[in-house]
């Protein structure tokens, strides 16, 4: 639990790069980028890992990226949704427990869990395990009606909302997540041009 939220709170925001099943190289993987910031102001650092498309390694790679980094004063993990690289679903409870950090999941569109469950059951033999991870993320709360939603693990809803607002700069999406998305997209765009 966070006692006092400072404007310069150290946050790491994760997003992944786009991927294409038509790609000749690395079509089974995409980049995972974590941007570390002081609130919405200065970028302190960036961590990266490769994760499997539709795999089961996103949680492990996030834990490893955080715990092996030189950034020891992190206070919050932010995720842009709970699924990465297709249906590589993050176990938010394990992520929080293994890093000893609260997790805030920021979502632009309210997820259609029934549609996600249906897709998982159709395409994955371990669908039930992945579905259970979707439900571990907790209640979906609305921050800006119809525009921004979030889930929070290890931090109160009030604190989660304060942290989201503190980390927003030029967009509804918190700055660490916005920059992680831009970097990951740029890396994958560069990879596709190499082919």
XYZ file of N, CA and C in Angstrom:
585
model
N 0.847 -1.192 0.000
C 0.000 0.000 0.000
C 0.886 1.248 0.000
N 0.463 2.237 -0.747
C 1.220 3.484 -0.851
C 0.671 4.468 0.178
N 1.571 5.011 0.999
C 1.125 5.956 2.036
C 0.831 7.330 1.451
N 1.794 7.875 0.696
C 1.614 9.214 0.124
C 2.029 9.187 -1.333
N 1.181 9.736 -2.187
C 1.478 9.758 -3.616
C 2.108 11.097 -3.966
N 3.351 11.031 -4.452
C 4.070 12.253 -4.822
C 3.940 12.472 -6.335
N 4.002 13.740 -6.773
C 3.916 14.015 -8.218
C 5.008 13.308 -9.016
N 6.161 13.057 -8.384
C 7.288 12.417 -9.072
C 7.324 10.903 -8.831
N 6.186 10.308 -8.497
C 6.131 8.866 -8.223
C 6.731 8.094 -9.398
N 7.576 7.111 -9.067
C 8.243 6.315 -10.111
C 7.296 5.210 -10.580
N 6.993 5.246 -11.875
C 6.048 4.323 -12.491
C 6.714 3.632 -13.667
N 6.445 2.327 -13.842
C 6.847 1.649 -15.070
C 5.579 1.260 -15.818
N 5.524 1.646 -17.091
C 4.375 1.325 -17.937
C 4.795 0.383 -19.049
N 4.055 -0.731 -19.204
C 4.386 -1.738 -20.228
C 3.391 -1.722 -21.382
N 3.934 -1.826 -22.592
C 3.105 -2.099 -23.772
C 3.925 -2.956 -24.731
N 3.229 -3.537 -25.694
C 3.905 -4.418 -26.645
C 3.849 -3.825 -28.041
N 4.686 -4.380 -28.918
C 4.704 -3.934 -30.308
C 3.692 -4.702 -31.122
N 3.383 -4.149 -32.271
C 2.480 -4.855 -33.180
C 3.217 -6.064 -33.738
N 2.458 -6.979 -34.258
C 3.072 -8.159 -34.868
C 2.197 -8.604 -36.013
N 2.788 -9.365 -36.921
C 2.037 -9.848 -38.066
C 2.314 -11.324 -38.249
N 1.266 -12.078 -38.480
C 1.448 -13.509 -38.735
C 2.035 -13.735 -40.128
N 2.062 -12.683 -40.968
C 2.621 -12.784 -42.319
C 4.120 -12.539 -42.326
N 4.636 -11.984 -41.227
C 6.054 -11.636 -41.134
C 6.930 -12.884 -41.249
N 8.087 -12.736 -41.906
C 8.984 -13.882 -42.085
C 9.871 -14.127 -40.860
N 10.271 -13.040 -40.182
C 11.129 -13.203 -39.007
C 10.403 -12.767 -37.745
N 10.686 -13.466 -36.687
C 10.131 -13.143 -35.364
C 8.603 -13.060 -35.360
N 7.938 -13.809 -36.254
C 6.478 -13.721 -36.264
C 5.886 -14.367 -35.015
N 6.717 -15.174 -34.345
C 6.243 -15.831 -33.128
C 6.514 -14.982 -31.881
N 7.162 -13.812 -32.075
C 7.485 -12.953 -30.928
C 7.223 -11.494 -31.259
N 7.059 -10.703 -30.214
C 6.997 -9.251 -30.358
C 7.718 -8.624 -29.167
N 8.003 -7.344 -29.294
C 8.755 -6.660 -28.238
C 7.819 -6.216 -27.112
N 8.312 -6.330 -25.906
C 7.629 -5.804 -24.725
C 8.511 -4.669 -24.219
N 7.932 -3.476 -24.079
C 8.701 -2.306 -23.654
C 8.135 -1.776 -22.346
N 9.022 -1.518 -21.384
C 8.641 -0.886 -20.134
C 9.334 0.464 -20.028
N 8.543 1.536 -19.894
C 9.101 2.884 -19.758
C 8.960 3.321 -18.303
N 10.078 3.726 -17.703
C 10.090 4.173 -16.305
C 10.109 5.699 -16.306
N 9.157 6.283 -15.569
C 9.047 7.738 -15.518
C 8.858 8.235 -14.100
N 9.174 9.528 -13.916
C 8.835 10.239 -12.677
C 7.494 10.920 -12.949
N 6.404 10.341 -12.486
C 5.084 10.889 -12.771
C 4.854 10.963 -14.266
N 4.505 12.160 -14.763
C 4.326 12.339 -16.215
C 5.487 13.130 -16.801
N 6.520 13.366 -15.994
C 7.600 14.269 -16.413
C 8.746 13.537 -17.106
N 9.849 13.334 -16.400
C 11.039 12.811 -17.055
C 11.060 11.298 -17.209
N 11.574 10.850 -18.351
C 11.819 9.424 -18.561
C 13.109 9.072 -17.839
N 13.047 8.061 -16.995
C 14.202 7.640 -16.207
C 14.931 6.491 -16.897
N 14.184 5.662 -17.613
C 14.805 4.532 -18.284
C 13.804 3.708 -19.068
N 14.343 2.721 -19.803
C 13.523 1.823 -20.619
C 14.062 0.405 -20.454
N 13.155 -0.562 -20.323
C 13.542 -1.977 -20.311
C 12.793 -2.677 -21.442
N 13.406 -3.706 -22.017
C 12.746 -4.450 -23.096
C 12.950 -5.953 -22.922
N 12.008 -6.700 -23.449
C 12.084 -8.158 -23.520
C 11.316 -8.590 -24.760
N 11.621 -9.777 -25.272
C 10.809 -10.368 -26.343
C 9.817 -11.313 -25.695
N 8.556 -11.271 -26.144
C 7.541 -12.203 -25.631
C 6.891 -12.939 -26.790
N 6.396 -14.130 -26.475
C 5.794 -14.985 -27.496
C 4.379 -14.531 -27.838
N 4.093 -14.495 -29.131
C 2.734 -14.211 -29.582
C 1.842 -15.376 -29.140
N 0.757 -15.042 -28.442
C -0.181 -16.028 -27.888
C 0.486 -16.995 -26.905
N 1.625 -16.593 -26.350
C 2.357 -17.460 -25.413
C 1.859 -17.320 -23.984
N 2.731 -17.724 -23.047
C 2.385 -17.656 -21.626
C 3.518 -17.015 -20.814
N 4.340 -16.185 -21.467
C 5.539 -15.679 -20.799
C 5.526 -14.188 -20.456
N 4.422 -13.471 -20.718
C 4.404 -12.020 -20.469
C 4.642 -11.698 -19.000
N 3.983 -12.436 -18.105
C 4.129 -12.185 -16.667
C 5.580 -12.370 -16.235
N 6.147 -13.494 -16.610
C 7.531 -13.830 -16.236
C 8.516 -12.787 -16.777
N 8.313 -12.341 -18.021
C 9.231 -11.370 -18.629
C 9.109 -10.003 -17.954
N 7.901 -9.620 -17.549
C 7.730 -8.352 -16.824
C 8.422 -8.410 -15.466
N 8.233 -9.513 -14.751
C 8.861 -9.692 -13.432
C 10.382 -9.614 -13.572
N 10.905 -10.341 -14.547
C 12.354 -10.376 -14.774
C 12.879 -8.977 -15.141
N 12.150 -8.254 -16.016
C 12.582 -6.919 -16.442
C 12.636 -5.957 -15.255
N 11.660 -6.060 -14.360
C 11.620 -5.158 -13.198
C 12.668 -5.560 -12.157
N 12.672 -6.838 -11.782
C 13.552 -7.285 -10.693
C 15.035 -7.258 -11.052
N 15.359 -7.346 -12.344
C 16.780 -7.329 -12.727
C 17.228 -5.928 -13.164
N 16.316 -4.962 -13.124
C 16.687 -3.615 -13.579
C 17.427 -2.864 -12.468
N 18.037 -1.752 -12.863
C 18.740 -0.919 -11.880
C 17.787 0.061 -11.206
N 16.512 0.027 -11.583
C 15.527 0.966 -11.042
C 14.873 0.368 -9.801
N 15.425 0.684 -8.637
C 14.972 0.064 -7.386
C 13.935 0.905 -6.638
N 13.602 2.096 -7.186
C 12.657 2.952 -6.479
C 11.289 3.015 -7.165
N 10.967 1.970 -7.924
C 9.657 1.900 -8.567
C 8.564 1.760 -7.514
N 7.427 2.393 -7.762
C 6.301 2.328 -6.827
C 5.056 1.699 -7.429
N 4.929 1.747 -8.770
C 3.713 1.284 -9.443
C 4.064 0.647 -10.783
N 3.347 -0.439 -11.118
C 3.398 -1.013 -12.463
C 2.094 -0.635 -13.152
N 2.206 -0.130 -14.379
C 1.013 0.143 -15.184
C 1.021 -0.752 -16.410
N -0.127 -1.317 -16.699
C -0.289 -2.160 -17.879
C -1.335 -1.537 -18.785
N -1.113 -1.656 -20.088
C -2.119 -1.200 -21.052
C -2.940 -2.434 -21.425
N -3.923 -2.719 -20.593
C -4.701 -3.949 -20.769
C -4.012 -5.111 -20.093
N -4.649 -6.278 -20.169
C -4.118 -7.469 -19.487
C -3.600 -8.515 -20.466
N -3.903 -8.344 -21.766
C -3.409 -9.290 -22.777
C -2.351 -8.604 -23.632
N -1.262 -9.312 -23.832
C -0.151 -8.811 -24.644
C 0.129 -9.819 -25.751
N 0.682 -9.345 -26.867
C 1.068 -10.246 -27.963
C -0.057 -11.240 -28.270
N -1.214 -10.705 -28.568
C -2.376 -11.565 -28.803
C -3.016 -11.936 -27.480
N -2.969 -13.226 -27.144
C -3.584 -13.698 -25.896
C -2.547 -14.181 -24.879
N -1.430 -13.477 -24.771
C -0.424 -13.739 -23.742
C -0.907 -12.977 -22.497
N -1.716 -13.657 -21.662
C -2.434 -12.990 -20.566
C -1.533 -12.844 -19.339
N -1.529 -11.643 -18.767
C -0.699 -11.365 -17.592
C -1.410 -11.856 -16.322
N -0.656 -12.549 -15.473
C -1.146 -12.937 -14.142
C -0.812 -11.773 -13.214
N -1.783 -10.867 -13.030
C -1.504 -9.636 -12.288
C -1.194 -9.889 -10.818
N -1.797 -10.934 -10.257
C -1.508 -11.255 -8.850
C -0.062 -11.692 -8.688
N 0.403 -12.551 -9.588
C 1.795 -13.012 -9.533
C 2.758 -11.851 -9.807
N 2.416 -11.005 -10.768
C 3.248 -9.841 -11.097
C 3.408 -8.933 -9.880
N 2.320 -8.671 -9.190
C 2.353 -7.817 -8.000
C 3.129 -8.483 -6.867
N 2.876 -9.770 -6.666
C 3.521 -10.503 -5.565
C 5.036 -10.601 -5.768
N 5.456 -10.958 -6.969
C 6.883 -11.192 -7.234
C 7.710 -9.913 -7.324
N 7.057 -8.786 -7.608
C 7.783 -7.509 -7.683
C 7.559 -6.664 -6.431
N 6.573 -7.087 -5.617
C 6.152 -6.336 -4.418
C 5.672 -4.926 -4.783
N 5.018 -4.813 -5.933
C 4.508 -3.525 -6.397
C 3.027 -3.636 -6.759
N 2.259 -2.574 -6.500
C 0.868 -2.565 -6.960
C 0.813 -2.490 -8.488
N -0.299 -2.950 -9.053
C -0.492 -2.951 -10.507
C -1.781 -2.194 -10.837
N -1.676 -1.275 -11.790
C -2.855 -0.578 -12.314
C -2.956 -0.919 -13.800
N -4.115 -1.442 -14.204
C -4.366 -1.790 -15.599
C -5.245 -0.687 -16.184
N -4.768 -0.048 -17.240
C -5.505 1.043 -17.878
C -6.051 0.539 -19.210
N -7.344 0.801 -19.445
C -8.023 0.257 -20.619
C -8.824 1.374 -21.290
N -8.694 1.501 -22.624
C -9.453 2.522 -23.353
C -10.900 2.089 -23.605
N -11.094 0.822 -23.970
C -12.453 0.341 -24.238
C -12.792 -0.734 -23.221
N -14.024 -0.703 -22.721
C -14.445 -1.729 -21.768
C -14.320 -3.098 -22.446
N -13.539 -4.017 -21.859
C -13.342 -5.323 -22.494
C -14.631 -6.139 -22.517
N -14.825 -6.857 -23.604
C -15.950 -7.783 -23.719
C -15.433 -9.154 -23.279
N -15.547 -9.422 -21.984
C -14.983 -10.663 -21.433
C -15.607 -11.904 -22.043
N -16.899 -11.843 -22.346
C -17.557 -13.016 -22.951
C -16.959 -13.334 -24.311
N -16.723 -12.293 -25.127
C -16.119 -12.494 -26.451
C -14.692 -13.021 -26.315
N -13.963 -12.508 -25.325
C -12.589 -12.976 -25.098
C -12.589 -14.443 -24.687
N -13.494 -14.797 -23.785
C -13.586 -16.192 -23.329
C -13.930 -17.121 -24.494
N -14.844 -16.678 -25.336
C -15.253 -17.480 -26.492
C -14.060 -17.718 -27.425
N -13.293 -16.656 -27.699
C -12.114 -16.762 -28.570
C -11.065 -17.687 -27.962
N -10.857 -17.562 -26.663
C -9.880 -18.422 -25.982
C -10.285 -19.884 -26.072
N -11.563 -20.176 -25.825
C -12.049 -21.560 -25.871
C -11.930 -22.153 -27.266
N -12.071 -21.300 -28.267
C -12.006 -21.769 -29.654
C -10.573 -22.097 -30.083
N -9.591 -21.335 -29.569
C -8.229 -21.443 -30.107
C -7.168 -22.048 -29.185
N -7.472 -22.208 -27.889
C -6.421 -22.631 -26.956
C -6.844 -23.840 -26.131
N -5.945 -24.827 -26.047
C -6.236 -26.012 -25.228
C -6.198 -25.666 -23.735
N -5.461 -24.606 -23.376
C -5.382 -24.186 -21.971
C -6.272 -22.965 -21.709
N -7.382 -22.896 -22.446
C -8.284 -21.744 -22.371
C -8.736 -21.448 -20.946
N -9.064 -22.476 -20.164
C -9.584 -22.247 -18.807
C -8.551 -21.531 -17.920
N -7.266 -21.899 -18.067
C -6.209 -21.232 -17.288
C -6.100 -19.758 -17.677
N -6.161 -19.484 -18.972
C -6.061 -18.098 -19.447
C -7.287 -17.294 -19.002
N -8.454 -17.910 -19.042
C -9.686 -17.241 -18.614
C -9.607 -16.901 -17.126
N -9.059 -17.819 -16.327
C -8.946 -17.545 -14.883
C -8.041 -16.333 -14.630
N -7.018 -16.130 -15.484
C -6.138 -14.962 -15.348
C -6.884 -13.664 -15.656
N -7.803 -13.721 -16.620
C -8.613 -12.534 -16.945
C -9.411 -12.088 -15.720
N -9.942 -13.068 -14.977
C -10.795 -12.743 -13.825
C -9.994 -12.347 -12.583
N -8.711 -12.729 -12.536
C -7.856 -12.354 -11.397
C -7.600 -10.854 -11.326
N -7.782 -10.168 -12.454
C -7.450 -8.744 -12.528
C -8.433 -7.865 -11.756
N -9.523 -8.444 -11.317
C -10.448 -7.696 -10.469
C -11.469 -6.870 -11.229
N -12.206 -6.100 -10.471
C -13.324 -5.312 -10.986
C -12.840 -4.218 -11.937
N -13.576 -4.052 -13.045
C -13.272 -2.981 -13.998
C -14.023 -1.731 -13.555
N -13.268 -0.654 -13.306
C -13.852 0.611 -12.858
C -13.793 1.626 -14.003
N -14.786 2.497 -14.040
C -14.834 3.536 -15.064
C -14.244 4.819 -14.492
N -13.250 5.378 -15.168
C -12.643 6.637 -14.716
C -13.229 7.819 -15.485
N -13.260 7.690 -16.816
C -13.887 8.712 -17.667
C -14.971 7.979 -18.461
N -16.242 8.281 -18.210
C -17.340 7.518 -18.829
C -17.165 7.291 -20.328
N -17.151 5.994 -20.695
C -17.041 5.596 -22.085
C -15.669 5.763 -22.711
N -14.700 6.314 -21.956
C -13.389 6.616 -22.552
C -12.201 5.983 -21.854
N -12.287 5.773 -20.530
C -11.127 5.244 -19.813
C -11.574 4.413 -18.615
N -11.034 3.213 -18.556
C -11.360 2.261 -17.489
C -10.060 1.792 -16.848
N -10.176 1.211 -15.666
C -8.972 0.687 -15.021
C -9.331 -0.434 -14.050
N -8.302 -1.204 -13.694
C -8.372 -2.210 -12.640
C -7.176 -1.963 -11.733
N -7.293 -2.314 -10.471
C -6.208 -2.038 -9.525
C -5.969 -3.223 -8.605
N -4.706 -3.580 -8.444
C -4.283 -4.669 -7.553
C -3.255 -4.087 -6.584
N -3.509 -4.204 -5.276
C -2.537 -3.760 -4.274
C -2.542 -2.274 -4.002
N -3.541 -1.565 -4.537
C -3.670 -0.128 -4.326
C -5.167 0.190 -4.347
N -5.588 1.167 -3.550
C -7.018 1.492 -3.490
C -7.467 2.135 -4.801
N -8.768 2.086 -5.068
C -9.302 2.706 -6.278
C -9.023 4.209 -6.286
N -9.167 4.868 -5.142
C -8.897 6.308 -5.064
C -7.443 6.614 -5.423
N -6.524 5.815 -4.866
C -5.106 6.027 -5.164
C -4.803 5.723 -6.629
N -5.418 4.660 -7.153
C -5.200 4.305 -8.560
C -5.630 5.455 -9.464
N -6.781 6.047 -9.163
C -7.278 7.167 -9.971
C -6.350 8.370 -9.870
N -5.841 8.635 -8.678
C -4.909 9.753 -8.489
C -3.623 9.522 -9.290
N -3.121 8.290 -9.264
C -1.886 7.969 -9.989
C -2.106 8.071 -11.502
N -3.246 7.597 -11.988
C -3.545 7.712 -13.429
C -3.548 9.187 -13.830
N -4.220 10.020 -13.060
C -4.291 11.462 -13.379
C -2.906 12.126 -13.315
N -2.112 11.745 -12.313
C -0.761 12.309 -12.164
C 0.145 11.963 -13.341
N -0.092 10.811 -13.950
C 0.798 10.334 -15.014
C 0.281 10.667 -16.416
N -0.874 11.310 -16.497
C -1.370 11.760 -17.803
C -0.687 13.074 -18.161
N -0.417 13.242 -19.463
C 0.235 14.480 -19.899
C -0.520 15.076 -21.084
N -0.377 14.455 -22.248
C -1.002 15.009 -23.457
C -2.072 14.079 -24.016
N -2.486 13.115 -23.201
C -3.406 12.087 -23.695
C -4.181 11.509 -22.515
N -5.271 10.817 -22.805
C -5.996 10.106 -21.740
C -5.136 8.983 -21.170
N -4.311 8.402 -22.035
C -3.440 7.296 -21.619
C -2.265 7.867 -20.825
N -1.965 7.302 -19.649
C -0.808 7.771 -18.882
C 0.479 7.750 -19.719
N 1.319 8.737 -19.484
C 2.514 8.947 -20.298
C 3.451 7.733 -20.369
N 3.699 6.993 -19.267
C 4.574 5.820 -19.395
C 4.018 4.790 -20.389
N 2.705 4.617 -20.416
C 2.081 3.669 -21.351
C 2.102 4.212 -22.779
N 1.861 5.504 -22.929
C 1.869 6.116 -24.260
C 3.253 5.999 -24.900
N 4.290 6.284 -24.120
C 5.660 6.197 -24.644
C 6.066 4.748 -24.910
N 5.661 3.833 -24.029
C 5.971 2.408 -24.245
C 5.355 1.935 -25.556
N 4.140 2.380 -25.828
C 3.464 2.012 -27.079
C 4.225 2.556 -28.285
N 4.637 3.827 -28.214
C 5.360 4.451 -29.324
C 6.689 3.743 -29.600
N 7.422 3.430 -28.537
C 8.730 2.779 -28.698
C 8.558 1.371 -29.257
N 7.621 0.614 -28.681
C 7.394 -0.765 -29.132
C 6.953 -0.792 -30.596
N 6.075 0.137 -30.980
C 5.607 0.199 -32.377
C 6.756 0.540 -33.315
N 7.617 1.469 -32.892
C 8.761 1.863 -33.723
C 9.733 0.700 -33.917
N 9.985 -0.055 -32.845
C 10.900 -1.210 -32.935
C 10.351 -2.240 -33.923
N 9.052 -2.554 -33.785
C 8.480 -3.585 -34.642
C 8.367 -3.106 -36.092
N 8.157 -1.811 -36.286
C 8.124 -1.256 -37.642
C 9.507 -1.410 -38.275
N 10.550 -1.145 -37.492
C 11.921 -1.317 -37.969
C 12.239 -2.756 -38.301
N 11.734 -3.688 -37.468
C 11.953 -5.123 -37.694
C 11.312 -5.559 -39.014
N 10.087 -5.067 -39.282
C 9.382 -5.503 -40.505
C 10.063 -4.957 -41.751
N 10.731 -3.795 -41.629
C 11.415 -3.216 -42.788
C 12.698 -3.983 -43.136
N 13.231 -4.730 -42.166
C 14.453 -5.511 -42.392
C 14.177 -6.723 -43.303
N 12.919 -7.158 -43.325
C 12.594 -8.407 -44.048
C 12.781 -8.275 -45.546
